[in-house]
PDB file of C-alpha atoms in Angstrom:
ATOM      1  CA  MET R1001     -12.940 -23.979  13.256  1.00  0.00           C
ATOM      2  CA  LYS R1002      -9.825 -22.990  11.320  1.00  0.00           C
ATOM      3  CA  ALA R1003     -11.841 -22.550   8.128  1.00  0.00           C
ATOM      4  CA  LEU R1004     -14.123 -20.110   9.966  1.00  0.00           C
ATOM      5  CA  GLN R1005     -11.126 -18.205  11.305  1.00  0.00           C
ATOM      6  CA  ILE R1006      -9.707 -17.914   7.782  1.00  0.00           C
ATOM      7  CA  LEU R1007     -13.035 -16.662   6.381  1.00  0.00           C
ATOM      8  CA  ILE R1008     -13.365 -14.044   9.119  1.00  0.00           C
ATOM      9  CA  ILE R1009      -9.815 -12.808   8.600  1.00  0.00           C
ATOM     10  CA  LEU R1010     -10.232 -12.595   4.822  1.00  0.00           C
ATOM     11  CA  ALA R1011     -13.617 -10.856   5.067  1.00  0.00           C
ATOM     12  CA  VAL R1012     -12.543  -8.293   7.650  1.00  0.00           C
ATOM     13  CA  GLY R1013      -9.270  -7.620   5.859  1.00  0.00           C
ATOM     14  CA  TYR R1014     -10.932  -7.116   2.488  1.00  0.00           C
ATOM     15  CA  LEU R1015     -13.724  -4.896   3.801  1.00  0.00           C
ATOM     16  CA  LEU R1016     -11.265  -2.817   5.807  1.00  0.00           C
ATOM     17  CA  GLY R1017      -8.956  -2.502   2.812  1.00  0.00           C
ATOM     18  CA  SER R1018     -11.869  -1.340   0.676  1.00  0.00           C
ATOM     19  CA  VAL R1019     -12.110   1.887   2.682  1.00  0.00           C
ATOM     20  CA  LEU R1020     -10.184   4.451   0.602  1.00  0.00           C
ATOM     21  CA  PRO R1021      -9.460   7.616   2.612  1.00  0.00           C
ATOM     22  CA  ALA R1022      -8.127   9.421  -0.474  1.00  0.00           C
ATOM     23  CA  LEU R1023     -11.554   9.270  -2.095  1.00  0.00           C
ATOM     24  CA  ILE R1024     -13.418  10.155   1.090  1.00  0.00           C
ATOM     25  CA  ILE R1025     -11.139  13.081   1.952  1.00  0.00           C
ATOM     26  CA  GLY R1026     -11.116  14.287  -1.662  1.00  0.00           C
ATOM     27  CA  LYS R1027     -14.901  14.492  -1.565  1.00  0.00           C
ATOM     28  CA  MET R1028     -14.929  16.168   1.859  1.00  0.00           C
ATOM     29  CA  VAL R1029     -12.181  18.719   1.203  1.00  0.00           C
ATOM     30  CA  ASN R1030     -12.775  19.694  -2.429  1.00  0.00           C
ATOM     31  CA  GLY R1031     -15.817  17.738  -3.556  1.00  0.00           C
ATOM     32  CA  ILE R1032     -13.745  15.831  -6.128  1.00  0.00           C
ATOM     33  CA  ASP R1033     -13.082  12.249  -7.119  1.00  0.00           C
ATOM     34  CA  ILE R1034      -9.286  12.119  -6.720  1.00  0.00           C
ATOM     35  CA  ARG R1035      -9.169   9.409  -9.411  1.00  0.00           C
ATOM     36  CA  LYS R1036     -10.009  12.066 -12.008  1.00  0.00           C
ATOM     37  CA  TYR R1037      -6.986  14.233 -11.199  1.00  0.00           C
ATOM     38  CA  GLY R1038      -3.241  13.898 -11.482  1.00  0.00           C
ATOM     39  CA  SER R1039      -2.150  10.297 -11.816  1.00  0.00           C
ATOM     40  CA  GLY R1040      -5.664   9.075 -11.086  1.00  0.00           C
ATOM     41  CA  ASN R1041      -4.409   7.021  -8.163  1.00  0.00           C
ATOM     42  CA  PRO R1042      -6.315   7.334  -4.865  1.00  0.00           C
ATOM     43  CA  GLY R1043      -3.177   7.378  -2.770  1.00  0.00           C
ATOM     44  CA  THR R1044      -0.926   9.621  -0.718  1.00  0.00           C
ATOM     45  CA  THR R1045       1.258  10.986  -3.520  1.00  0.00           C
ATOM     46  CA  ASN R1046      -1.642  12.033  -5.725  1.00  0.00           C
ATOM     47  CA  VAL R1047      -3.421  13.612  -2.752  1.00  0.00           C
ATOM     48  CA  LEU R1048      -0.224  15.521  -1.943  1.00  0.00           C
ATOM     49  CA  ARG R1049      -0.055  16.889  -5.483  1.00  0.00           C
ATOM     50  CA  THR R1050      -3.715  17.820  -5.689  1.00  0.00           C
ATOM     51  CA  LEU R1051      -4.888  18.657  -2.156  1.00  0.00           C
ATOM     52  CA  GLY R1052      -1.699  19.406  -0.219  1.00  0.00           C
ATOM     53  CA  ILE R1053       0.355  18.016   2.620  1.00  0.00           C
ATOM     54  CA  GLY R1054      -2.315  17.959   5.352  1.00  0.00           C
ATOM     55  CA  PRO R1055      -4.768  15.701   3.520  1.00  0.00           C
ATOM     56  CA  ALA R1056      -1.866  13.609   2.217  1.00  0.00           C
ATOM     57  CA  ILE R1057      -0.573  12.903   5.736  1.00  0.00           C
ATOM     58  CA  LEU R1058      -4.073  11.929   6.857  1.00  0.00           C
ATOM     59  CA  VAL R1059      -4.538   9.603   3.882  1.00  0.00           C
ATOM     60  CA  PHE R1060      -1.160   7.974   4.472  1.00  0.00           C
ATOM     61  CA  ALA R1061      -1.853   7.443   8.180  1.00  0.00           C
ATOM     62  CA  ILE R1062      -5.263   5.856   7.581  1.00  0.00           C
ATOM     63  CA  ASP R1063      -3.973   3.602   4.809  1.00  0.00           C
ATOM     64  CA  VAL R1064      -1.117   2.402   7.018  1.00  0.00           C
ATOM     65  CA  LEU R1065      -3.536   1.931   9.912  1.00  0.00           C
ATOM     66  CA  LYS R1066      -5.734  -0.328   7.751  1.00  0.00           C
ATOM     67  CA  GLY R1067      -2.834  -2.723   7.301  1.00  0.00           C
ATOM     68  CA  VAL R1068      -1.949  -2.603  10.991  1.00  0.00           C
ATOM     69  CA  VAL R1069      -5.496  -3.207  12.213  1.00  0.00           C
ATOM     70  CA  ALA R1070      -6.198  -6.038   9.764  1.00  0.00           C
ATOM     71  CA  THR R1071      -3.059  -7.956  10.719  1.00  0.00           C
ATOM     72  CA  LEU R1072      -3.405  -7.346  14.464  1.00  0.00           C
ATOM     73  CA  PHE R1073      -6.982  -8.591  14.207  1.00  0.00           C
ATOM     74  CA  ALA R1074      -5.684 -11.740  12.504  1.00  0.00           C
ATOM     75  CA  LYS R1075      -3.300 -12.354  15.404  1.00  0.00           C
ATOM     76  CA  ILE R1076      -6.248 -12.262  17.799  1.00  0.00           C
ATOM     77  CA  VAL R1077      -8.487 -14.472  15.677  1.00  0.00           C
ATOM     78  CA  MET R1078      -5.803 -17.054  14.839  1.00  0.00           C
ATOM     79  CA  PRO R1079      -3.352 -17.118  17.775  1.00  0.00           C
ATOM     80  CA  ASP R1080      -2.462 -20.746  17.070  1.00  0.00           C
ATOM     81  CA  ASP R1081      -1.073 -19.907  13.616  1.00  0.00           C
ATOM     82  CA  VAL R1082      -0.049 -16.270  13.600  1.00  0.00           C
ATOM     83  CA  VAL R1083       2.038 -16.460  10.418  1.00  0.00           C
ATOM     84  CA  LEU R1084      -0.853 -17.852   8.391  1.00  0.00           C
ATOM     85  CA  GLY R1085      -3.304 -15.390   9.914  1.00  0.00           C
ATOM     86  CA  VAL R1086      -1.124 -12.356   9.281  1.00  0.00           C
ATOM     87  CA  THR R1087      -0.334 -13.506   5.738  1.00  0.00           C
ATOM     88  CA  LEU R1088      -4.021 -13.985   4.934  1.00  0.00           C
ATOM     89  CA  ALA R1089      -4.956 -10.653   6.496  1.00  0.00           C
ATOM     90  CA  GLY R1090      -2.160  -8.898   4.636  1.00  0.00           C
ATOM     91  CA  PHE R1091      -3.282 -10.362   1.342  1.00  0.00           C
ATOM     92  CA  ALA R1092      -6.933  -9.487   2.015  1.00  0.00           C
ATOM     93  CA  VAL R1093      -6.405  -5.888   3.104  1.00  0.00           C
ATOM     94  CA  ILE R1094      -4.048  -5.215   0.174  1.00  0.00           C
ATOM     95  CA  TRP R1095      -6.527  -6.807  -2.234  1.00  0.00           C
ATOM     96  CA  GLY R1096      -9.308  -4.700  -0.751  1.00  0.00           C
ATOM     97  CA  HIS R1097      -7.304  -1.509  -1.181  1.00  0.00           C
ATOM     98  CA  THR R1098      -6.481  -2.426  -4.762  1.00  0.00           C
ATOM     99  CA  PHE R1099      -9.989  -3.579  -5.702  1.00  0.00           C
ATOM    100  CA  PRO R1100     -12.307  -1.851  -3.193  1.00  0.00           C
ATOM    101  CA  LEU R1101     -15.859  -3.107  -2.847  1.00  0.00           C
ATOM    102  CA  TYR R1102     -17.234   0.341  -2.013  1.00  0.00           C
ATOM    103  CA  PHE R1103     -15.651   2.241  -4.905  1.00  0.00           C
ATOM    104  CA  GLY R1104     -16.318   0.224  -8.038  1.00  0.00           C
ATOM    105  CA  PHE R1105     -13.245  -2.000  -7.583  1.00  0.00           C
ATOM    106  CA  ARG R1106     -10.997   0.897  -8.725  1.00  0.00           C
ATOM    107  CA  GLY R1107      -8.477   1.305  -5.955  1.00  0.00           C
ATOM    108  CA  GLY R1108      -4.931   2.342  -5.214  1.00  0.00           C
ATOM    109  CA  LYS R1109      -1.467   0.870  -5.436  1.00  0.00           C
ATOM    110  CA  ALA R1110      -1.367  -0.395  -1.843  1.00  0.00           C
ATOM    111  CA  ALA R1111       2.011   1.052  -0.843  1.00  0.00           C
ATOM    112  CA  ALA R1112       0.940   2.598   2.473  1.00  0.00           C
ATOM    113  CA  THR R1113      -1.330  -0.325   3.349  1.00  0.00           C
ATOM    114  CA  SER R1114       1.550  -2.722   2.646  1.00  0.00           C
ATOM    115  CA  ILE R1115       3.711  -0.743   5.059  1.00  0.00           C
ATOM    116  CA  GLY R1116       1.088  -1.236   7.758  1.00  0.00           C
ATOM    117  CA  VAL R1117       0.975  -4.975   7.103  1.00  0.00           C
ATOM    118  CA  ALA R1118       4.766  -5.261   7.103  1.00  0.00           C
ATOM    119  CA  LEU R1119       5.081  -3.276  10.351  1.00  0.00           C
ATOM    120  CA  VAL R1120       3.060  -5.923  12.175  1.00  0.00           C
ATOM    121  CA  ALA R1121       4.608  -8.930  10.420  1.00  0.00           C
ATOM    122  CA  THR R1122       8.273  -7.884  10.597  1.00  0.00           C
ATOM    123  CA  PRO R1123       8.629  -4.565  12.459  1.00  0.00           C
ATOM    124  CA  THR R1124      12.439  -4.351  12.639  1.00  0.00           C
ATOM    125  CA  ILE R1125      13.017  -5.269   9.001  1.00  0.00           C
ATOM    126  CA  THR R1126      10.282  -2.876   7.919  1.00  0.00           C
ATOM    127  CA  LEU R1127      11.709   0.083   9.825  1.00  0.00           C
ATOM    128  CA  VAL R1128      15.168  -0.526   8.372  1.00  0.00           C
ATOM    129  CA  VAL R1129      13.751  -0.805   4.847  1.00  0.00           C
ATOM    130  CA  ILE R1130      11.754   2.404   5.326  1.00  0.00           C
ATOM    131  CA  ALA R1131      14.925   4.209   6.377  1.00  0.00           C
ATOM    132  CA  LEU R1132      16.798   2.944   3.319  1.00  0.00           C
ATOM    133  CA  ALA R1133      13.899   3.785   1.007  1.00  0.00           C
ATOM    134  CA  LEU R1134      13.766   7.322   2.383  1.00  0.00           C
ATOM    135  CA  ILE R1135      17.363   7.781   1.276  1.00  0.00           C
ATOM    136  CA  VAL R1136      16.254   6.922  -2.264  1.00  0.00           C
ATOM    137  CA  LEU R1137      13.429   9.464  -1.953  1.00  0.00           C
ATOM    138  CA  LEU R1138      15.784  12.200  -0.746  1.00  0.00           C
ATOM    139  CA  LEU R1139      18.275  11.515  -3.531  1.00  0.00           C
ATOM    140  CA  LYS R1140      15.878  10.961  -6.458  1.00  0.00           C
ATOM    141  CA  ARG R1141      12.580  12.543  -5.336  1.00  0.00           C
ATOM    142  CA  TYR R1142      10.549   9.896  -7.149  1.00  0.00           C
ATOM    143  CA  MET R1143       7.950   8.364  -4.838  1.00  0.00           C
ATOM    144  CA  SER R1144       7.237   5.512  -7.249  1.00  0.00           C
ATOM    145  CA  LEU R1145      10.913   4.565  -7.406  1.00  0.00           C
ATOM    146  CA  THR R1146      11.113   4.750  -3.624  1.00  0.00           C
ATOM    147  CA  VAL R1147       8.160   2.387  -3.219  1.00  0.00           C
ATOM    148  CA  ILE R1148       9.470  -0.097  -5.779  1.00  0.00           C
ATOM    149  CA  VAL R1149      12.964  -0.149  -4.268  1.00  0.00           C
ATOM    150  CA  GLY R1150      11.423  -0.531  -0.822  1.00  0.00           C
ATOM    151  CA  ALA R1151       9.340  -3.527  -1.905  1.00  0.00           C
ATOM    152  CA  ILE R1152      12.372  -5.208  -3.462  1.00  0.00           C
ATOM    153  CA  LEU R1153      14.514  -4.575  -0.387  1.00  0.00           C
ATOM    154  CA  TYR R1154      11.765  -5.849   1.890  1.00  0.00           C
ATOM    155  CA  PHE R1155      11.400  -9.095  -0.047  1.00  0.00           C
ATOM    156  CA  LEU R1156      15.152  -9.715  -0.042  1.00  0.00           C
ATOM    157  CA  ALA R1157      15.468  -8.857   3.661  1.00  0.00           C
ATOM    158  CA  VAL R1158      12.652 -11.242   4.601  1.00  0.00           C
ATOM    159  CA  LEU R1159      14.299 -14.036   2.612  1.00  0.00           C
ATOM    160  CA  LEU R1160      17.621 -13.378   4.330  1.00  0.00           C
ATOM    161  CA  PHE R1161      16.553 -12.836   7.916  1.00  0.00           C
ATOM    162  CA  THR R1162      13.120 -14.380   8.520  1.00  0.00           C
ATOM    163  CA  ARG R1163      11.606 -16.686   5.952  1.00  0.00           C
ATOM    164  CA  GLU R1164       8.301 -17.094   7.802  1.00  0.00           C
ATOM    165  CA  TYR R1165       6.744 -14.245   5.882  1.00  0.00           C
ATOM    166  CA  TRP R1166       8.356 -14.868   2.498  1.00  0.00           C
ATOM    167  CA  PHE R1167       4.997 -15.367   0.776  1.00  0.00           C
ATOM    168  CA  LEU R1168       3.574 -12.168   2.242  1.00  0.00           C
ATOM    169  CA  ALA R1169       6.686 -10.276   1.120  1.00  0.00           C
ATOM    170  CA  LEU R1170       6.306 -11.787  -2.348  1.00  0.00           C
ATOM    171  CA  VAL R1171       2.649 -10.712  -2.523  1.00  0.00           C
ATOM    172  CA  ILE R1172       3.625  -7.164  -1.567  1.00  0.00           C
ATOM    173  CA  LEU R1173       6.411  -7.109  -4.158  1.00  0.00           C
ATOM    174  CA  VAL R1174       4.221  -8.432  -6.981  1.00  0.00           C
ATOM    175  CA  VAL R1175       1.352  -6.043  -6.196  1.00  0.00           C
ATOM    176  CA  ILE R1176       3.702  -3.055  -6.011  1.00  0.00           C
ATOM    177  CA  ILE R1177       5.404  -3.906  -9.302  1.00  0.00           C
ATOM    178  CA  VAL R1178       2.153  -4.615 -11.152  1.00  0.00           C
ATOM    179  CA  ARG R1179       0.354  -1.547  -9.805  1.00  0.00           C
ATOM    180  CA  HIS R1180       3.345   0.690 -10.596  1.00  0.00           C
ATOM    181  CA  ARG R1181       3.895  -0.581 -14.129  1.00  0.00           C
ATOM    182  CA  GLU R1182       2.866   2.761 -15.661  1.00  0.00           C
ATOM    183  CA  ASN R1183       5.193   4.563 -13.255  1.00  0.00           C
ATOM    184  CA  ILE R1184       8.009   2.253 -14.339  1.00  0.00           C
ATOM    185  CA  LYS R1185       7.379   3.204 -17.962  1.00  0.00           C
ATOM    186  CA  ARG R1186       7.458   6.913 -17.068  1.00  0.00           C
ATOM    187  CA  LEU R1187      10.634   6.447 -15.031  1.00  0.00           C
ATOM    188  CA  LEU R1188      12.302   4.808 -18.012  1.00  0.00           C
ATOM    189  CA  ASN R1189      11.042   7.566 -20.324  1.00  0.00           C
ATOM    190  CA  GLY R1190      12.074  10.331 -17.937  1.00  0.00           C
ATOM    191  CA  THR R1191       8.516  11.673 -17.646  1.00  0.00           C
ATOM    192  CA  GLU R1192       7.685  10.638 -14.083  1.00  0.00           C
ATOM    193  CA  ARG R1193       6.687  13.500 -11.768  1.00  0.00           C
ATOM    194  CA  LYS R1194       8.844  14.177  -8.732  1.00  0.00           C
ATOM    195  CA  VAL R1195       7.613  14.720  -5.188  1.00  0.00           C
ATOM    196  CA  GLY R1196       6.742  18.367  -4.621  1.00  0.00           C
ATOM    197  CA  GLU R1197       5.185  19.051  -7.997  1.00  0.00           C
ATOM    198  CA  ARG R1198       1.645  20.379  -7.617  1.00  0.00           C
ATOM    199  CA  ILE R1199      -1.364  19.902  -9.885  1.00  0.00           C
ATOM    200  CA  LYS R1200      -3.913  22.682 -10.305  1.00  0.00           C
ATOM    201  CA  LEU R1201      -7.505  21.638  -9.864  1.00  0.00           C
ATOM    202  CA  GLN R1202      -9.803  22.898 -12.592  1.00  0.00           C
TER     203      GLN R1202
END
């Protein structure tokens, strides 16, 4: 029975994560593949730079919602072991967003989806970390730096205050660091774009 629960959670999480609103909205709004513009990442920041604030907000909300729905679903399917269920669902939905089945396994960096997962797993810690990360964004205006700092703070906070979800926090941290490795290089070189810079579509 537990094996079936795990399979259902992983399958639903992955398939849900594979839905990339940035690509869908890019096609609907401008008829473009967002992966061919700007940073090439099908995420909120690139949508903001290429399509504007309205589409970016919608993309962010849907990506967060994917993480929320996947983990809430896991709680329903595996009520006897919520921590395991949420951890599995979080891993699956993040993996789906990163390597989406429907879009040639070329996905995003999973920042917004990770926020959705974390909000269900550890809501108080997540809200505090978001507030602290926003300070970094206001001071530095680098979204990539904000996301990386947020992931580090989240991992440390989970270790300090609630170790139940330490593995989930570690997964989020590793995915964020690996998927932002090019951003890290640009940050070190001083060539990373700041929030607010727009990209003209050809």
